[in-house]
Coordinates of C-alpha atoms in Angstrom, one line a residue:
L1 CA 0.0 0.0 0.0
W2 CA 2.9 2.4 0.7
F3 CA 4.1 2.1 -2.9
V4 CA 0.6 2.9 -4.2
Y5 CA 0.4 5.8 -1.7
Q6 CA 3.8 7.2 -2.8
R7 CA 2.9 7.1 -6.5
D8 CA -0.5 8.7 -5.9
L9 CA 1.2 11.6 -4.0
E10 CA 3.8 12.0 -6.8
I11 CA 1.0 12.3 -9.4
R12 CA -1.1 14.6 -7.2
N13 CA 1.7 16.9 -6.5
F14 CA 3.0 17.0 -10.0
K15 CA 3.0 20.4 -11.7
P16 CA 3.1 20.2 -15.5
E17 CA 5.4 22.5 -17.4
K18 CA 4.8 23.7 -20.9
Y19 CA 7.6 23.4 -23.5
Y20 CA 8.1 23.4 -27.3
V21 CA 9.8 21.0 -29.6
I22 CA 10.9 21.6 -33.2
S23 CA 11.0 18.5 -35.3
T24 CA 11.8 17.7 -38.9
V25 CA 11.3 14.6 -41.0
L26 CA 14.4 13.8 -43.1
D27 CA 14.9 11.6 -46.1
V28 CA 17.8 9.4 -45.2
H29 CA 18.5 7.6 -48.4
G30 CA 14.9 6.6 -48.8
V31 CA 14.2 6.1 -45.0
K32 CA 12.1 8.7 -43.3
V33 CA 13.7 9.7 -40.0
K34 CA 12.2 12.2 -37.5
V35 CA 14.7 14.3 -35.6
S36 CA 13.8 16.7 -32.8
S37 CA 15.3 19.6 -30.9
K38 CA 15.8 19.6 -27.2
P39 CA 12.8 21.1 -25.2
I40 CA 12.5 24.9 -25.6
K41 CA 10.8 26.6 -22.7
N42 CA 10.6 30.1 -24.3
R43 CA 7.6 30.3 -26.8
A44 CA 9.0 33.3 -28.7
L45 CA 12.4 31.7 -29.2
A46 CA 10.7 28.4 -30.4
Q47 CA 8.6 30.4 -32.9
K48 CA 11.6 32.4 -34.1
L49 CA 13.7 29.3 -34.7
Y50 CA 10.9 27.5 -36.4
A51 CA 10.4 30.5 -38.8
T52 CA 14.1 30.3 -39.8
L53 CA 13.6 26.6 -41.0
R54 CA 10.7 27.3 -43.4
D55 CA 13.1 27.9 -46.4
V56 CA 15.8 25.4 -45.3
K57 CA 16.0 22.4 -47.7
Y58 CA 18.7 20.3 -46.1
A59 CA 20.0 19.3 -42.7
S60 CA 23.7 18.7 -42.2
V61 CA 24.9 15.6 -40.4
E62 CA 26.8 16.8 -37.3
G63 CA 27.2 13.4 -35.6
F64 CA 26.5 9.8 -36.3
S65 CA 27.3 6.7 -34.2
L66 CA 26.5 3.0 -34.7
T67 CA 27.2 0.6 -31.8
D68 CA 26.6 -3.1 -31.2
D69 CA 24.3 -4.3 -28.5
V70 CA 23.3 -7.7 -27.2
V71 CA 20.1 -8.7 -25.4
R72 CA 20.8 -11.9 -23.3
R73 CA 18.3 -14.7 -23.6
P74 CA 16.1 -15.1 -20.5
L75 CA 17.3 -16.7 -17.3
P76 CA 15.3 -19.8 -16.0
T77 CA 11.9 -18.8 -14.8
D78 CA 11.3 -18.1 -11.1
T79 CA 8.0 -17.2 -9.6
D80 CA 8.6 -13.4 -9.3
T81 CA 9.5 -13.2 -13.0
M82 CA 6.6 -15.3 -14.1
L83 CA 4.1 -13.2 -12.2
Q84 CA 5.6 -9.8 -13.3
E85 CA 5.7 -10.8 -17.0
L86 CA 2.4 -12.6 -17.2
S87 CA 0.7 -9.7 -15.5
R88 CA 2.0 -7.5 -18.3
V89 CA 1.1 -10.0 -21.0
L90 CA -2.3 -11.1 -19.9
G91 CA -3.5 -8.2 -17.7
L92 CA -4.5 -10.6 -14.9
S93 CA -3.8 -10.2 -11.2
A94 CA -0.9 -12.0 -9.7
A95 CA -3.2 -14.0 -7.5
R96 CA -5.3 -15.1 -10.5
I97 CA -2.1 -16.1 -12.4
M98 CA -0.8 -18.1 -9.5
G99 CA -4.1 -19.9 -9.1
L100 CA -4.1 -20.9 -12.7
A101 CA -0.4 -21.9 -12.6
E102 CA -1.1 -24.1 -9.5
A103 CA -3.9 -25.7 -11.4
L104 CA -1.6 -26.5 -14.3
Y105 CA 0.9 -27.9 -11.8
G106 CA -1.8 -30.0 -10.1
D107 CA -2.8 -31.5 -13.4
G108 CA 0.8 -32.3 -14.3
Y109 CA 1.5 -29.8 -17.0
I110 CA 4.2 -27.6 -15.4
S111 CA 6.6 -27.9 -12.5
Y112 CA 5.9 -26.4 -9.1
P113 CA 5.2 -22.7 -9.7
R114 CA 6.4 -21.3 -6.4
T115 CA 10.2 -21.1 -6.5
E116 CA 13.0 -18.6 -6.1
T117 CA 15.4 -20.8 -8.1
N118 CA 16.7 -19.6 -11.5
M119 CA 19.5 -22.1 -12.1
W120 CA 19.3 -25.7 -13.4
L121 CA 20.6 -28.5 -11.3
T122 CA 18.8 -31.8 -11.8
V123 CA 16.3 -31.2 -14.6
D124 CA 16.3 -33.7 -17.5
H125 CA 16.3 -31.2 -20.5
K126 CA 16.3 -34.0 -23.1
S127 CA 13.0 -35.4 -21.9
I128 CA 11.4 -32.0 -21.8
L129 CA 12.6 -31.1 -25.3
T130 CA 11.4 -34.5 -26.5
M131 CA 8.0 -33.7 -25.2
L132 CA 8.0 -30.3 -26.7
S133 CA 9.1 -31.7 -30.1
S134 CA 5.6 -33.2 -30.5
T135 CA 3.8 -29.8 -30.0
Y136 CA 3.3 -26.7 -32.1
L137 CA 6.6 -25.5 -30.7
R138 CA 8.6 -28.3 -32.4
K139 CA 10.3 -26.0 -34.9
Y140 CA 12.2 -24.4 -32.0
V141 CA 13.4 -27.7 -30.5
D142 CA 17.0 -28.8 -31.2
L143 CA 17.8 -32.1 -29.4
S144 CA 21.3 -32.2 -30.7
S145 CA 22.4 -28.8 -29.4
Y146 CA 21.2 -27.1 -26.3
S147 CA 23.0 -25.1 -23.6
P148 CA 20.8 -23.6 -20.8
R149 CA 21.7 -20.2 -19.4
N150 CA 21.9 -20.2 -15.6
G151 CA 21.2 -17.6 -13.0
R152 CA 22.5 -17.5 -9.4
K153 CA 19.5 -18.1 -7.2
N154 CA 18.8 -21.5 -5.7
D155 CA 16.2 -21.9 -2.9
G156 CA 17.2 -25.5 -2.4
A157 CA 13.7 -26.7 -2.7
H158 CA 12.3 -26.5 -6.3
P159 CA 13.8 -26.1 -9.8
P160 CA 12.9 -23.2 -12.1
I161 CA 9.4 -23.3 -13.6
H162 CA 9.2 -25.4 -16.8
P163 CA 6.7 -27.4 -18.8
T164 CA 6.3 -31.1 -17.9
A165 CA 3.5 -32.2 -20.3
Y166 CA 1.7 -30.7 -23.3
Y167 CA -1.3 -28.6 -22.5
A168 CA -3.2 -28.5 -25.8
R169 CA -6.1 -26.2 -25.1
S170 CA -6.1 -22.5 -26.1
D171 CA -7.9 -21.2 -22.9
I172 CA -6.2 -18.9 -20.4
K173 CA -4.3 -21.8 -18.8
G174 CA -3.1 -22.6 -22.3
K175 CA -1.7 -19.0 -22.6
I176 CA 0.1 -19.4 -19.3
W177 CA 1.5 -22.8 -20.4
E178 CA 2.7 -21.4 -23.7
Y179 CA 4.5 -18.5 -22.0
I180 CA 6.3 -21.0 -19.7
A181 CA 7.1 -23.3 -22.5
R182 CA 8.4 -20.5 -24.8
R183 CA 10.5 -19.0 -22.0
Y184 CA 11.9 -22.4 -21.3
L185 CA 12.9 -22.9 -24.9
A186 CA 14.3 -19.4 -25.2
N187 CA 16.5 -20.2 -22.2
V188 CA 17.6 -23.7 -23.2
V189 CA 18.0 -23.5 -27.0
G190 CA 17.6 -19.8 -27.8
R191 CA 20.4 -17.4 -28.9
D192 CA 21.2 -14.0 -27.5
A193 CA 19.7 -11.3 -29.7
S194 CA 22.0 -8.8 -31.5
L195 CA 21.2 -5.2 -32.3
K196 CA 22.7 -2.1 -33.8
R197 CA 22.0 1.1 -31.9
W198 CA 22.4 4.4 -33.8
K199 CA 22.5 8.1 -32.8
L200 CA 22.1 10.9 -35.3
S201 CA 22.5 14.6 -34.7
V202 CA 21.9 17.2 -37.5
K203 CA 21.8 20.9 -37.9
A204 CA 19.2 22.7 -40.0
G205 CA 19.6 26.5 -40.0
D206 CA 20.4 27.4 -36.4
V207 CA 18.6 24.4 -34.9
M208 CA 20.3 21.3 -33.6
M209 CA 18.2 18.2 -33.7
E210 CA 18.7 14.6 -32.7
A211 CA 17.3 11.1 -33.1
S212 CA 18.2 7.6 -31.9
G213 CA 17.1 4.1 -32.7
K214 CA 17.9 0.5 -33.1
Y215 CA 17.5 -2.5 -35.4
F216 CA 18.1 -6.2 -35.2
T217 CA 20.9 -8.0 -36.9
D218 CA 19.8 -11.2 -35.2
E219 CA 16.5 -11.6 -33.5
G220 CA 17.8 -14.6 -31.6
F221 CA 15.5 -15.8 -28.8
Y222 CA 12.8 -13.3 -29.7
Q223 CA 11.8 -15.7 -32.5
I224 CA 10.8 -18.2 -29.8
F225 CA 9.8 -15.8 -27.0
P226 CA 8.3 -12.7 -28.7
Y227 CA 6.4 -11.2 -25.8
F228 CA 8.7 -8.3 -25.1
K229 CA 10.4 -7.9 -28.4
P230 CA 11.1 -4.2 -29.2
K231 CA 8.7 -2.9 -31.8
D232 CA 10.1 0.6 -32.4
T233 CA 13.0 -0.6 -34.6
L234 CA 14.2 1.4 -37.6
W235 CA 17.1 0.6 -39.9
I236 CA 19.1 3.5 -41.3
P237 CA 22.3 3.4 -43.4
R238 CA 25.6 4.5 -42.1
L239 CA 26.0 8.3 -42.4
H240 CA 29.0 10.6 -42.6
I241 CA 29.7 14.0 -41.0
G242 CA 28.8 16.9 -43.3
E243 CA 26.4 14.8 -45.4
L244 CA 23.3 16.7 -46.5
L245 CA 19.9 15.1 -45.9
P246 CA 16.7 16.5 -47.6
I247 CA 14.1 17.9 -45.2
V248 CA 10.6 16.5 -46.0
K249 CA 8.6 18.3 -43.2
V250 CA 9.1 20.8 -40.4
D251 CA 6.9 21.0 -37.3
L252 CA 6.6 22.9 -34.1
R253 CA 4.6 21.4 -31.2
D254 CA 3.8 22.6 -27.7
R255 CA 3.8 19.9 -25.1
K256 CA 3.6 19.4 -21.3
T257 CA 5.7 17.4 -19.0
K258 CA 3.8 14.4 -17.7
P259 CA 3.4 12.9 -14.2
P260 CA 4.7 9.4 -13.5
P261 CA 2.2 6.7 -14.6
R262 CA 0.1 4.9 -12.1
L263 CA 1.5 1.6 -10.8
T264 CA 0.6 -1.6 -12.7
E265 CA 0.5 -4.9 -10.9
S266 CA 3.7 -6.0 -12.7
E267 CA 5.5 -2.8 -11.4
L268 CA 4.1 -3.3 -7.9
L269 CA 5.3 -6.9 -7.8
R270 CA 8.7 -5.7 -9.0
L271 CA 8.8 -3.2 -6.1
L272 CA 7.9 -5.8 -3.6
E273 CA 10.7 -8.0 -4.9
K274 CA 13.2 -5.1 -5.0
H275 CA 12.4 -4.2 -1.4
S276 CA 12.4 -7.8 -0.2
I277 CA 8.7 -7.7 0.9
G278 CA 7.3 -11.2 1.1
T279 CA 8.5 -14.2 -0.7
D280 CA 7.9 -15.9 -4.0
A281 CA 5.1 -17.8 -2.2
T282 CA 3.3 -14.8 -0.8
R283 CA 3.9 -11.7 -3.1
A284 CA 1.1 -12.7 -5.5
D285 CA -1.5 -12.2 -2.7
Y286 CA -0.5 -8.7 -1.5
P287 CA -2.0 -6.6 -4.4
Q288 CA -5.3 -8.5 -4.0
I289 CA -5.3 -7.9 -0.3
I290 CA -5.2 -4.1 -0.4
I291 CA -8.0 -4.2 -3.0
E292 CA -10.2 -6.5 -0.9
R293 CA -9.7 -4.4 2.2
G294 CA -10.7 -1.3 0.3
Y295 CA -7.3 0.5 0.7
A296 CA -6.8 0.7 -3.1
E297 CA -8.8 0.0 -6.3
K298 CA -7.7 -1.3 -9.6
K299 CA -8.9 0.4 -12.8
G300 CA -7.9 -1.3 -15.9
R301 CA -4.3 -2.5 -15.2
T302 CA -3.4 0.3 -12.7
F303 CA -3.8 0.9 -9.0
R304 CA -5.4 3.9 -7.4
L305 CA -5.3 4.8 -3.7
S306 CA -8.7 4.9 -2.0
T307 CA -9.7 7.5 0.6
L308 CA -9.6 4.8 3.2
G309 CA -6.1 3.7 2.2
E310 CA -4.8 7.3 2.4
K311 CA -6.3 7.8 5.8
L312 CA -4.8 4.6 7.1
I313 CA -1.3 5.5 5.8
N314 CA -1.5 9.0 7.2
L315 CA -2.8 7.8 10.6
L316 CA 0.0 5.1 11.0
K317 CA 2.7 7.5 9.6
S318 CA 1.8 10.0 12.2
V319 CA 2.6 7.4 14.9
D320 CA 5.8 6.0 13.4
H321 CA 6.9 5.9 9.8
R322 CA 8.1 2.3 10.4
L323 CA 4.5 1.2 10.4
V324 CA 4.1 2.0 6.7
T325 CA 7.5 2.0 5.0
P326 CA 9.0 -1.3 3.7
D327 CA 12.0 -1.1 6.1
T328 CA 10.5 -3.0 9.1
R329 CA 9.1 -5.8 7.0
R330 CA 12.3 -6.1 4.9
Y331 CA 14.4 -6.3 8.1
V332 CA 12.2 -9.1 9.6
E333 CA 12.3 -11.0 6.2
Q334 CA 16.1 -10.8 6.3
L335 CA 16.1 -12.1 9.9
M336 CA 14.2 -15.2 8.6
A337 CA 16.5 -15.6 5.7
N338 CA 19.5 -15.4 8.1
V339 CA 17.9 -18.2 10.2
E340 CA 17.5 -20.3 7.1
M341 CA 21.1 -19.8 6.1
G342 CA 22.3 -20.6 9.6
K343 CA 23.7 -17.1 10.3
I344 CA 21.7 -16.6 13.5
N345 CA 19.5 -19.0 15.5
M346 CA 15.7 -18.8 15.5
D347 CA 15.3 -17.8 19.1
D348 CA 17.5 -14.7 18.6
A349 CA 15.7 -13.7 15.4
L350 CA 12.3 -14.2 17.0
K351 CA 13.3 -12.1 20.0
E352 CA 14.6 -9.3 17.8
A353 CA 11.5 -9.3 15.6
L354 CA 9.2 -9.3 18.6
E355 CA 11.0 -6.4 20.2
I356 CA 10.5 -4.3 17.0
Y357 CA 6.8 -5.1 16.8
E358 CA 6.1 -4.8 20.5
E359 CA 7.6 -1.3 20.4
L360 CA 5.4 -0.3 17.5
Y361 CA 2.4 -1.8 19.2
R362 CA 3.1 0.3 22.3
R363 CA 3.3 3.4 20.2
V364 CA 0.0 2.8 18.5
S365 CA -1.7 1.9 21.8
T366 CA -0.3 5.1 23.5
S367 CA -1.6 7.2 20.6
L368 CA -5.0 5.6 20.7
K369 CA -5.3 6.1 24.4
A370 CA -4.3 9.8 24.0
G371 CA -6.8 10.2 21.3
K372 CA -4.2 11.1 18.7
V373 CA -5.4 8.6 16.2

């Protein structure tokens, strides 16, 4: 709830600022490329510069760079990754996704879906690939050459999430199974994707303008796992300093700075993981809990703070900020992790955690008795 509250305040307190941008469309050897100036806050200056471009026919290349980039194939699938990505892909709540994934597991179609592990230890890839070779994903299977990419997390209990049998139906569970199967294949047999990133700066009249972009030289694993493949790719030829590019169109637009977007469930789950709130087994439930208790509401794919949620946060914050910020929960979660790793014993961890919560309870009780909350 604290994360939703913070984002709501950022949006509420945001003051939009007006600015102006001059842009031109250039003919780059047959490819149309839009270049834009940096934001101009002064309206009169923007109009003056725009007026000087009306009779300019060419823009001169002032700078051009082309660099190689690589997008690594996915790591093995853990619970947090599955929930964050499927929430983006399907627009479903994490709790709903987890329920469907557990149903697939219960029916024998995928491995156990609650795991923090993203490295392969004992999984028989050949048998999984053989199973997938009899499905519609067969064209991606290569039984003669596969080399899984490993992460570094191992919870010591369950392997990464992977398909165990073919789910042939095309319902919502089928979409979840397909995501898991494609991500598995991208990890085990996929190649890293290769791109070229370009930056272009030009001068037209007295106006400097820039553009940047990218294009694939090898789509690699995106051919198997296309869900997050970049769509805004544009190929342009290599350019040289001083080269003149014909101007096709000149434009002047007024714009306003925008507030940060509202949190999606995928972003909320990522924040929970980043701040060590909950575990892979519990995080899926938290967004649903704040909705069910009326502290927030979900419109479309984004969360909005409710009046009740705001009053609750403000009330608890007035007593002690530790009641609402992630710090306390994160610290207690770390105590439990330290017990699991053998760094401290359970009695000491329990004593330390209870002391924190007892102090906070006393503060709330005192404030209630004093009528401060």
